CSV table of C-alpha atoms and ligand atoms in Angstrom, one decimal:
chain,number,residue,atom,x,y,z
P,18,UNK,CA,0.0,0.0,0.0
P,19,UNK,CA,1.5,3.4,-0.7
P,20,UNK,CA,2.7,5.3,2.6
P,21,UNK,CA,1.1,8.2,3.5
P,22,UNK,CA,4.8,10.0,2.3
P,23,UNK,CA,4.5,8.2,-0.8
P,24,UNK,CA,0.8,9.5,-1.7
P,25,UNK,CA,1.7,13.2,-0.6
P,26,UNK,CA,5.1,13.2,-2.6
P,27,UNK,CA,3.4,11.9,-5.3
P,28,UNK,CA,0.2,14.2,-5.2
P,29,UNK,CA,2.9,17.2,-5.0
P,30,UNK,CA,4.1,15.8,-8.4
P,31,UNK,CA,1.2,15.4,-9.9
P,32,UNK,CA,-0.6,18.4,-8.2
P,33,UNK,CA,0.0,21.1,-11.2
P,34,UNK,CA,-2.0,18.6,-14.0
P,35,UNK,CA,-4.4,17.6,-11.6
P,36,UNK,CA,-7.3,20.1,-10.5
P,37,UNK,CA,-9.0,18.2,-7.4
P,38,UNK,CA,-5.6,17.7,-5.8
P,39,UNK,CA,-5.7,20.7,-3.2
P,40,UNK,CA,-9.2,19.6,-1.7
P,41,UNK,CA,-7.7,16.3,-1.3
P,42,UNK,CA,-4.7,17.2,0.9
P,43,UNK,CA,-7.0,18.7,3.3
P,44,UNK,CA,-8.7,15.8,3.7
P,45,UNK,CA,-5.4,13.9,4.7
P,46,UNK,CA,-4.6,16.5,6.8
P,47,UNK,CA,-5.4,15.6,10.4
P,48,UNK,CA,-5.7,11.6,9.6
P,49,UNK,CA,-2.9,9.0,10.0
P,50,UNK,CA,-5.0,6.1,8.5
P,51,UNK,CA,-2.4,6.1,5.5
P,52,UNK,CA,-0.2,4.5,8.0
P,53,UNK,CA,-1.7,1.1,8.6
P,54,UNK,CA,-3.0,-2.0,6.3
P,55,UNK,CA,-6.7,-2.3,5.1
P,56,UNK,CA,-8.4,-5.4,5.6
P,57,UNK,CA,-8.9,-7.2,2.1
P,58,UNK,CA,-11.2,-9.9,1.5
P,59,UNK,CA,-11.3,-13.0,-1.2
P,60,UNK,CA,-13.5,-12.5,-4.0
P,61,UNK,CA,-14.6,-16.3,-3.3
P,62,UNK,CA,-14.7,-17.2,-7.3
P,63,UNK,CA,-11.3,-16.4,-7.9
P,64,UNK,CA,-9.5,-15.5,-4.9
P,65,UNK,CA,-8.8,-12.1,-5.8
P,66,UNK,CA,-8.1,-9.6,-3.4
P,67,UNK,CA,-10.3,-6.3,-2.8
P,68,UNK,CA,-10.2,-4.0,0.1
P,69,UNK,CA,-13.1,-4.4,2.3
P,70,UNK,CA,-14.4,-1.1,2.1
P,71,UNK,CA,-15.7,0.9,-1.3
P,72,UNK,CA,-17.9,3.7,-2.8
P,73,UNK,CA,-20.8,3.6,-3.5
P,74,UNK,CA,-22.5,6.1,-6.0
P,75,UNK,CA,-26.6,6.6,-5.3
P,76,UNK,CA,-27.7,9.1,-2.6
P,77,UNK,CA,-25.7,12.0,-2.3
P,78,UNK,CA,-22.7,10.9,-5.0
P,79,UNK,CA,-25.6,11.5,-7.7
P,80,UNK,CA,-26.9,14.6,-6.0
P,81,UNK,CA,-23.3,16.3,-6.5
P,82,UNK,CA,-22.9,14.3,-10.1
P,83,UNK,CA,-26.0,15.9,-11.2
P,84,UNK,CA,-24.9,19.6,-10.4
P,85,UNK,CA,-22.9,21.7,-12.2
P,86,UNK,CA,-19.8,21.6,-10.0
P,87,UNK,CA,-18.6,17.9,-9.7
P,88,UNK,CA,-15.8,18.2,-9.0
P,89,UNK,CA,-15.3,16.6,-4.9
P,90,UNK,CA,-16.6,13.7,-6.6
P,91,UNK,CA,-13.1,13.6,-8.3
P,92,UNK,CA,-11.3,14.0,-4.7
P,93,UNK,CA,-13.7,11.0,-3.6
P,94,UNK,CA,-11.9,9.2,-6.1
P,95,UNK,CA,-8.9,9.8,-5.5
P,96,UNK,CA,-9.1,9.5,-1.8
P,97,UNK,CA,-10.9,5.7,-2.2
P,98,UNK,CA,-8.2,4.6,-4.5
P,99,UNK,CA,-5.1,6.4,-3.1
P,100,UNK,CA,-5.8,5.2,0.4
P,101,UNK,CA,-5.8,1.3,-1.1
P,102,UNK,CA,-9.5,1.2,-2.2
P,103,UNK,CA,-11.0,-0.1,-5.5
P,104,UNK,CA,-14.8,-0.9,-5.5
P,105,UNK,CA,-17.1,1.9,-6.7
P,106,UNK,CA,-20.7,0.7,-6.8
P,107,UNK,CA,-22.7,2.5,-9.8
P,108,UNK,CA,-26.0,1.9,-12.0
P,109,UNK,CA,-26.8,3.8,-15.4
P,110,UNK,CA,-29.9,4.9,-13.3
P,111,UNK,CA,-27.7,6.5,-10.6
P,112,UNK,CA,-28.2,9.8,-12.6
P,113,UNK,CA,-25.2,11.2,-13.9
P,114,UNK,CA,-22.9,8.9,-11.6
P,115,UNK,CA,-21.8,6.5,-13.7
P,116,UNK,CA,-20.7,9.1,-16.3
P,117,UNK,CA,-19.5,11.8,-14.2
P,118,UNK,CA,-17.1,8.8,-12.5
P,119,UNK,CA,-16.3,7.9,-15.8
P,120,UNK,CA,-15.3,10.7,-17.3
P,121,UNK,CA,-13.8,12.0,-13.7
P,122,UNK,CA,-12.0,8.7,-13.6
P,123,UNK,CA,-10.2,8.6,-17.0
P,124,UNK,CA,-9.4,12.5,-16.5
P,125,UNK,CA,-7.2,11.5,-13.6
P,126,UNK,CA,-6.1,8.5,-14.8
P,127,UNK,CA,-7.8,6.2,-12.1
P,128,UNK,CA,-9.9,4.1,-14.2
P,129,UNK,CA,-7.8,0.8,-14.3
P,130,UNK,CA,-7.2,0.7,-10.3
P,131,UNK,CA,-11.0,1.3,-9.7
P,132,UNK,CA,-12.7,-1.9,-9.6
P,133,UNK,CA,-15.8,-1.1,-11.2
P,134,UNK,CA,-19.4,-2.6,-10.4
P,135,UNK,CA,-22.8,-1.5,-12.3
P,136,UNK,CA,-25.6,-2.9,-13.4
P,137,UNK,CA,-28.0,-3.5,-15.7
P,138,UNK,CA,-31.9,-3.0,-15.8
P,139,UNK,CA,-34.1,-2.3,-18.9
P,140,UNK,CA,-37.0,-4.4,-17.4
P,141,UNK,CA,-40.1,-2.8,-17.4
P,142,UNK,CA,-43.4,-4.8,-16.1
P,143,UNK,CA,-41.7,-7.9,-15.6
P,144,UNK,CA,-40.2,-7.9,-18.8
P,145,UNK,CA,-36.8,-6.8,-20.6
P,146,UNK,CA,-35.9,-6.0,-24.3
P,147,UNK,CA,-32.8,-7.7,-25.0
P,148,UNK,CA,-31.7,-4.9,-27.7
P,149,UNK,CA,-32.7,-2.3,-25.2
P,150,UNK,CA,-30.4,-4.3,-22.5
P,151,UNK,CA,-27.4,-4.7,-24.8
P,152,UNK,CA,-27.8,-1.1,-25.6
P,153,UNK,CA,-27.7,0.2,-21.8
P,154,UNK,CA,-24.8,-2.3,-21.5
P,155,UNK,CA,-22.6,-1.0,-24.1
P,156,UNK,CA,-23.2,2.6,-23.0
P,157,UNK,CA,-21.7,1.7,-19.7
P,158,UNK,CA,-18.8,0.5,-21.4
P,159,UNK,CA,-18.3,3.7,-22.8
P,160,UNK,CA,-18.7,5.5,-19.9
P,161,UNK,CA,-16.5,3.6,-17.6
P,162,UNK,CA,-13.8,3.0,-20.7
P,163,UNK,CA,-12.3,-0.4,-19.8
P,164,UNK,CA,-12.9,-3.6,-21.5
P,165,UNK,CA,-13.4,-6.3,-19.6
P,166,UNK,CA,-15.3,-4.1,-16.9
P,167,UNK,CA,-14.9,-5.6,-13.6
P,168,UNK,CA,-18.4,-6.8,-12.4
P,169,UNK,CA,-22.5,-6.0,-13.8
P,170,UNK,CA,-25.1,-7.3,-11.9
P,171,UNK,CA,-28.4,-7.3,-12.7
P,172,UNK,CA,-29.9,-4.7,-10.5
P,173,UNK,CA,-33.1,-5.5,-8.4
P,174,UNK,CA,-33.9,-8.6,-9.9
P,175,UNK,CA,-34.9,-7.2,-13.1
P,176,UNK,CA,-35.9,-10.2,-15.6
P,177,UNK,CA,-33.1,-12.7,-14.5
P,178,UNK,CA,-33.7,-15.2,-17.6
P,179,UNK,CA,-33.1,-12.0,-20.3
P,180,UNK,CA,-30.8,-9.7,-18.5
P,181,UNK,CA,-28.4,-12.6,-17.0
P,182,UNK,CA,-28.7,-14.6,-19.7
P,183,UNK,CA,-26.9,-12.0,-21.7
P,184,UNK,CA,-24.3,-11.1,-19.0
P,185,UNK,CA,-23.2,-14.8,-19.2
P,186,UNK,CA,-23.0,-14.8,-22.6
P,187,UNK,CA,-20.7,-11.4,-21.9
P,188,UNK,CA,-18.6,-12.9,-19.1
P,189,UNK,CA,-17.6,-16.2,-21.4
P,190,UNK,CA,-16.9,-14.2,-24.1
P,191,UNK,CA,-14.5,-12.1,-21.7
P,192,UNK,CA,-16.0,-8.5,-21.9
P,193,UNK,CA,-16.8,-9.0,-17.8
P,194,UNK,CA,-15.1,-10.5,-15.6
P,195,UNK,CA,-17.8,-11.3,-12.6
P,196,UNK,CA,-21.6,-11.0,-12.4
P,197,UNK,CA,-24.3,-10.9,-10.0
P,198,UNK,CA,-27.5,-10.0,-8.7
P,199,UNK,CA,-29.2,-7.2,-6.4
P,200,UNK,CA,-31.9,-6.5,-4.3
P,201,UNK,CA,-32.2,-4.8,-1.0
P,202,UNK,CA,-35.6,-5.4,-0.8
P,203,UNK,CA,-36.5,-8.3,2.1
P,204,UNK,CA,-40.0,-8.7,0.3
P,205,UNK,CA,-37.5,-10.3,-2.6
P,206,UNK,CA,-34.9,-12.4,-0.5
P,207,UNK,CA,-36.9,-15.7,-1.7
P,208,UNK,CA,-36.1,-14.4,-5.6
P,209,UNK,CA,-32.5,-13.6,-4.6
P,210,UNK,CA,-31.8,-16.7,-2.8
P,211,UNK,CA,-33.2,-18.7,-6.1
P,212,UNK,CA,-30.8,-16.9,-8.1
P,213,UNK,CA,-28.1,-17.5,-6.2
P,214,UNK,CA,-28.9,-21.6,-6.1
P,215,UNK,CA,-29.6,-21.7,-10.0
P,216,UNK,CA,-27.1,-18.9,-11.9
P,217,UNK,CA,-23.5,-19.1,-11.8
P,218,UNK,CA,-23.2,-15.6,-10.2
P,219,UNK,CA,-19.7,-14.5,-8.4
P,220,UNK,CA,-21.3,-11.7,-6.8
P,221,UNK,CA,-24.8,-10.2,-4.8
P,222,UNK,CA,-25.3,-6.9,-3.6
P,223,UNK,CA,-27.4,-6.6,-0.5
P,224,UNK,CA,-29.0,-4.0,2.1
P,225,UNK,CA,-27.2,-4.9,5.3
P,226,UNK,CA,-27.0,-2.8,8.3
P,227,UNK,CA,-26.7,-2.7,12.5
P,228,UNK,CA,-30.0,-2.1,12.3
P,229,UNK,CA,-31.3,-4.1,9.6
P,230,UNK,CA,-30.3,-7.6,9.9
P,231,UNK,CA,-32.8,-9.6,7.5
P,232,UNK,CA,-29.8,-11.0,5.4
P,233,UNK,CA,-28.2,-12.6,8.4
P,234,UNK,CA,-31.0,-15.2,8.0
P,235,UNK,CA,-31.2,-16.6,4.5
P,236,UNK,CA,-29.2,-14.9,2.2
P,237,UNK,CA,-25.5,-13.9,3.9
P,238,UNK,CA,-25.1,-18.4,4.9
P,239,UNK,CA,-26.2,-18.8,1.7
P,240,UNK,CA,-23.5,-16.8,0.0
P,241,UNK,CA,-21.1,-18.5,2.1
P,242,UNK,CA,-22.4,-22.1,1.6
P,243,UNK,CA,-22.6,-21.1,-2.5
P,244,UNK,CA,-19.0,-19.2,-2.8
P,245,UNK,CA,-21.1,-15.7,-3.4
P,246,UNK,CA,-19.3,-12.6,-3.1
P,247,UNK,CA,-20.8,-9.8,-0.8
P,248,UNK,CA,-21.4,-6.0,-1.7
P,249,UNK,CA,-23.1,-4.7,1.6
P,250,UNK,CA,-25.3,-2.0,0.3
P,251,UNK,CA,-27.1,1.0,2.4
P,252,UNK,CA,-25.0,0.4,5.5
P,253,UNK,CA,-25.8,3.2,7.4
P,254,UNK,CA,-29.5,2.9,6.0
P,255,UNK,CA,-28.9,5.9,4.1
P,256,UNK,CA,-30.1,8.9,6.9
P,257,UNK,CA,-31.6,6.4,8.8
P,258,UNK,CA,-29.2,5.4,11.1
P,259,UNK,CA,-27.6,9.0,11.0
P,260,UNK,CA,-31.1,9.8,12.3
P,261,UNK,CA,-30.8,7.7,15.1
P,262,UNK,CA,-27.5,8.0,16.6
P,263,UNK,CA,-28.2,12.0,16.1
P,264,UNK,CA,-25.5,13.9,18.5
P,265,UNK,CA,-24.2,11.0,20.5
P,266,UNK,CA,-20.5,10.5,21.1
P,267,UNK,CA,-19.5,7.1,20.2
P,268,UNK,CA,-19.2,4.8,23.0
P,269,UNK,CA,-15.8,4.3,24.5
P,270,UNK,CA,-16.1,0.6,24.7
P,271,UNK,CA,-16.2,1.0,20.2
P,272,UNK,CA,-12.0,1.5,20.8
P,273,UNK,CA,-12.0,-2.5,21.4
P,274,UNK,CA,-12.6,-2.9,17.9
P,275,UNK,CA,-10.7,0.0,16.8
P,276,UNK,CA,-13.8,1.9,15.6
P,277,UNK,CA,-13.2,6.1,15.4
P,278,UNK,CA,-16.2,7.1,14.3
P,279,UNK,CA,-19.6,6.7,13.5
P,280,UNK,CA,-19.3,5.6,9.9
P,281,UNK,CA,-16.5,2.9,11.2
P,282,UNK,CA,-18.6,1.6,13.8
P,283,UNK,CA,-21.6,0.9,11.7
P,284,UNK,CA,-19.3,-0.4,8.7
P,285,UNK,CA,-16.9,-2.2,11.1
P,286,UNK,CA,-20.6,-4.1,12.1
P,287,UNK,CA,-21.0,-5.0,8.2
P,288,UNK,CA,-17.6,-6.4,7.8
P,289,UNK,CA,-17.8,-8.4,11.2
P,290,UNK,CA,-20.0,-11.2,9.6
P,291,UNK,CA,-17.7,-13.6,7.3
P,292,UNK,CA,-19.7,-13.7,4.3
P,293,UNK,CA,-19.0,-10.1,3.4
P,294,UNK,CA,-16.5,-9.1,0.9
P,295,UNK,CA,-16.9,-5.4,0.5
P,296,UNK,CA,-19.4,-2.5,2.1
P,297,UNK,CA,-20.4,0.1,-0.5
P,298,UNK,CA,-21.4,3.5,1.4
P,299,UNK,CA,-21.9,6.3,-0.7
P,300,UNK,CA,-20.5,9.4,0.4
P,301,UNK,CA,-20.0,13.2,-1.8
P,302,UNK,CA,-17.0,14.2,0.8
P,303,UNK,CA,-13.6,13.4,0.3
P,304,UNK,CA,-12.9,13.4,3.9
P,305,UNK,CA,-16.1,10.8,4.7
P,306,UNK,CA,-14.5,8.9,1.8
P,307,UNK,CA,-11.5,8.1,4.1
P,308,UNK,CA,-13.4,8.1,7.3
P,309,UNK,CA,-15.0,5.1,5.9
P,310,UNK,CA,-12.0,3.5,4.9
P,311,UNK,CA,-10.7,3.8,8.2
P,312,UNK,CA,-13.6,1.0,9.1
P,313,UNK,CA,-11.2,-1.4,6.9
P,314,UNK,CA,-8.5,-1.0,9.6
P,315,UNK,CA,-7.5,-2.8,12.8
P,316,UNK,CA,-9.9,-5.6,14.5
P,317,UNK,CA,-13.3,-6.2,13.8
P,318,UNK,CA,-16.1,-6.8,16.4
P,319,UNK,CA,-16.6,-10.6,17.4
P,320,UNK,CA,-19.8,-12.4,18.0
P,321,UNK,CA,-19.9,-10.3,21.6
P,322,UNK,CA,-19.4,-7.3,20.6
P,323,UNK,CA,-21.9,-7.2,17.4
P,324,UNK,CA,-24.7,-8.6,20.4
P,325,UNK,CA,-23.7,-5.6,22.3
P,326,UNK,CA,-23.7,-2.9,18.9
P,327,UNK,CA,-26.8,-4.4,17.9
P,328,UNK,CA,-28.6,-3.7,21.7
P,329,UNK,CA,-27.0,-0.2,21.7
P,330,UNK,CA,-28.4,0.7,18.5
P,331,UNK,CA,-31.9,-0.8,19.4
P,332,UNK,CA,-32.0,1.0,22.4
P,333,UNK,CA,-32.0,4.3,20.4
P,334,UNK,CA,-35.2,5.9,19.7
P,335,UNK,CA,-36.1,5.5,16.0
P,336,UNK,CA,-36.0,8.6,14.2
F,422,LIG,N1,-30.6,-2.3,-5.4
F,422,LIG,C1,-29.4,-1.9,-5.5
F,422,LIG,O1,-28.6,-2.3,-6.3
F,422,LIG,C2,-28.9,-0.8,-4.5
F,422,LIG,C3,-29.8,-0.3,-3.6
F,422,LIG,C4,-29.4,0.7,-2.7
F,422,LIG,C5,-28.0,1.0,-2.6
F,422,LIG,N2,-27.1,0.4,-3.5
F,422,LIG,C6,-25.7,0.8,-3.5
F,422,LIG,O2,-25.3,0.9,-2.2
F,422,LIG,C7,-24.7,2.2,-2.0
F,422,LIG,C8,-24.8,2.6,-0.5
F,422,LIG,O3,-26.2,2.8,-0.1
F,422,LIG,P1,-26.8,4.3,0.0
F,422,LIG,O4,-26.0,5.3,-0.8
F,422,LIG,O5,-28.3,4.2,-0.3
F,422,LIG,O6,-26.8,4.6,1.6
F,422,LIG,P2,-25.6,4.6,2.7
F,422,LIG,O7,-24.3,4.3,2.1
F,422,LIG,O8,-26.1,3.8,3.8
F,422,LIG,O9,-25.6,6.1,3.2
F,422,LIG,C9,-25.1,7.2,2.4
F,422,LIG,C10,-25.3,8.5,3.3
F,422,LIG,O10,-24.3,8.4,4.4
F,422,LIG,C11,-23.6,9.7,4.3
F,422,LIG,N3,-22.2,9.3,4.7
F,422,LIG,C12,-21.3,8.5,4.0
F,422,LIG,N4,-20.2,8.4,4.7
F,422,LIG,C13,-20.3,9.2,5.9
F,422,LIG,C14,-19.4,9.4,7.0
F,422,LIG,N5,-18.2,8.9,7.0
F,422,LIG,N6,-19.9,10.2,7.9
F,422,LIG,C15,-21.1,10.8,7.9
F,422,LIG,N7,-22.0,10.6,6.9
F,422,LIG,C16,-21.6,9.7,5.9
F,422,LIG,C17,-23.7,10.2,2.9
F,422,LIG,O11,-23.6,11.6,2.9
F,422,LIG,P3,-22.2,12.4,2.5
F,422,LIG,O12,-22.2,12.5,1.1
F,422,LIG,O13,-22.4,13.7,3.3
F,422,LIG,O14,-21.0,11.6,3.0
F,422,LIG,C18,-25.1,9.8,2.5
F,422,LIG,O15,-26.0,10.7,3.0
F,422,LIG,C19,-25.4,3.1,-3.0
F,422,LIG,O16,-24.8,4.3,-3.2
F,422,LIG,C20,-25.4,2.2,-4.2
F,422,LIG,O17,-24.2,2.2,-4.8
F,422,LIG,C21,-27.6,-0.5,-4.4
């Protein structure tokens, strides 16, 4: 992993060509987290490594990639992959994110060190047009601008026999290199869970949270016993838990698992059960952006202290 020295002598060099550089020093400025090793997990398909923590690219990364000035989206980047991180979350209908990461991407020459995950979902009522799916497909390509791209998933279940059907076709013939499946939607865990018995998916992305827990039941064993990879979606429920945990200083007994903040307790929570390869918050701020890496450092919680995160945090009020 590159030092912290190494990143700022190399952001020095590179500083005068690159426009999102200055933001990006002041959100290394009071942290040491360059300093120690992130936790990287087995993609369990191939055995690839990936750093535990990502981006993801709904929520407020579209707000900002919808506006005119996008550019902390480009010291998000920087600060996910500079600090050790690769997986960036996306989905042509994030708004402008996939594009505006893209384009953001390939201006600072980051696009081969991002790993890059979107999806693919043209199904309307039930059904998808399988021009209309190739089509969406190939316009991600373009916007990302690597071939093979890394991972598409069909997003929320949308017609698996169509829209998988043609991502296999795409991942034998080498254009992708893993696939999957997503829903965060417990109402659909039955659908998910047939998917992952009958395709030959690498990956699923899931809703999975302190607070939400419904995967633990079916669907996170079920990766395991299947060899599934895990992108944890929605990990701090979006403003939910924010909601909830309002004002309240972290508790001191969240040190035992070397959790800092907030965003690293709730993500250290995620990354606690085995199954999970990699949680996907989304964040607009460079400095959140390493914040949540930090969650990928030190020890995670064991089986008594996620009983004793999960009775703090349903002792809150509900916002
Ligand atoms: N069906 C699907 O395929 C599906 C569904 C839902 C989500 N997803 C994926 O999962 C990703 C994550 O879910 P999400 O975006 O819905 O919700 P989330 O990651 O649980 O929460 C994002 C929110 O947390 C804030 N935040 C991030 N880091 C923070 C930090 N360190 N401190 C304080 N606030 C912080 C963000 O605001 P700031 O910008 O201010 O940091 C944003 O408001 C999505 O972006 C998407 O890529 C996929």
């Amino acid at each position: 992993m590159l030092s912290r020295r190494d990143w700022l002598r190399r952001t020095a060099l590179a500083g005068a060509a690159l426009p999102f550089a200055p933001r990006l020093l002041e959100a290394f400025g009071s942290r040491e987290i360059l300093t120690r090793e992130l936790i990287r997990r087995a993609i369990p398909s191939t055995g690839e490594m990936v750093t535990s923590v990502g981006l993801g690219s709904s929520a407020t990364f579209s707000q900002v990639a919808r506006s005119e000035d996008f550019s902390a989206l480009g010291d998000v980047l920087r600060a996910l992959v500079d600090n050790g991180g690769s997986v960036f979350d996306t989905a042509p209908s994030y708004g402008a994110s996939e594009e505006v990461a893209g384009t953001i991407a390939r201006e600072l020459g980051l696009s081969d060190q991002i790993f890059w995950a979107t999806k693919v979902n043209v199904a309307q009522q039930g059904s998808a047009d399988p021009a209309a799916a190739r089509a969406q497909i190939a316009r991600s390509f373009e916007r990302i601008g690597t071939d093979p791209v890394d991972c598409f998933q069909v997003h929320n279940l949308g017609d698996i026999p169509v829209q998988m059907g043609i991502l296999k076709e795409m991942k034998e013939a080498g254009r992708i290199r893993y696939i999957g499946v997503t829903s965060t939607s417990e109402g659909r865990y039955n659908d998910l869970a047939a998917v992952m018995r009958n395709e030959p998916i690498d990956f699923i992305g899931v809703d999975y949270a302190v607070d939400n827990r419904s995967a633990e039941e079916m669907i996170l064993p079920l990766a395991q016993e299947r060899g599934i990879g895990v992108l944890v979606y929605v990990p701090f429920g979006r403003t939910r838990l924010w909601n909830r945990i309002g004002d309240r200083e972290l508790p001191e007994w969240a040190a035992d698992f070397d959790a800092q903040t907030w965003a690293q307790f709730m993500i250290k929570f995620c990354l606690s059960h085995p199954a999970v390869t990699c949680v996907t918050p989304a964040t607009s701020r460079p400095h959140h952006m390493v914040d949540n890496l930090g969650g990928a450092m030190g020890r995670v919680p064991d089986e008594a202290q996620r009983r004793r995160m999960v009775a703090y945090v349903e002792a809150l009020p509900t916002a």
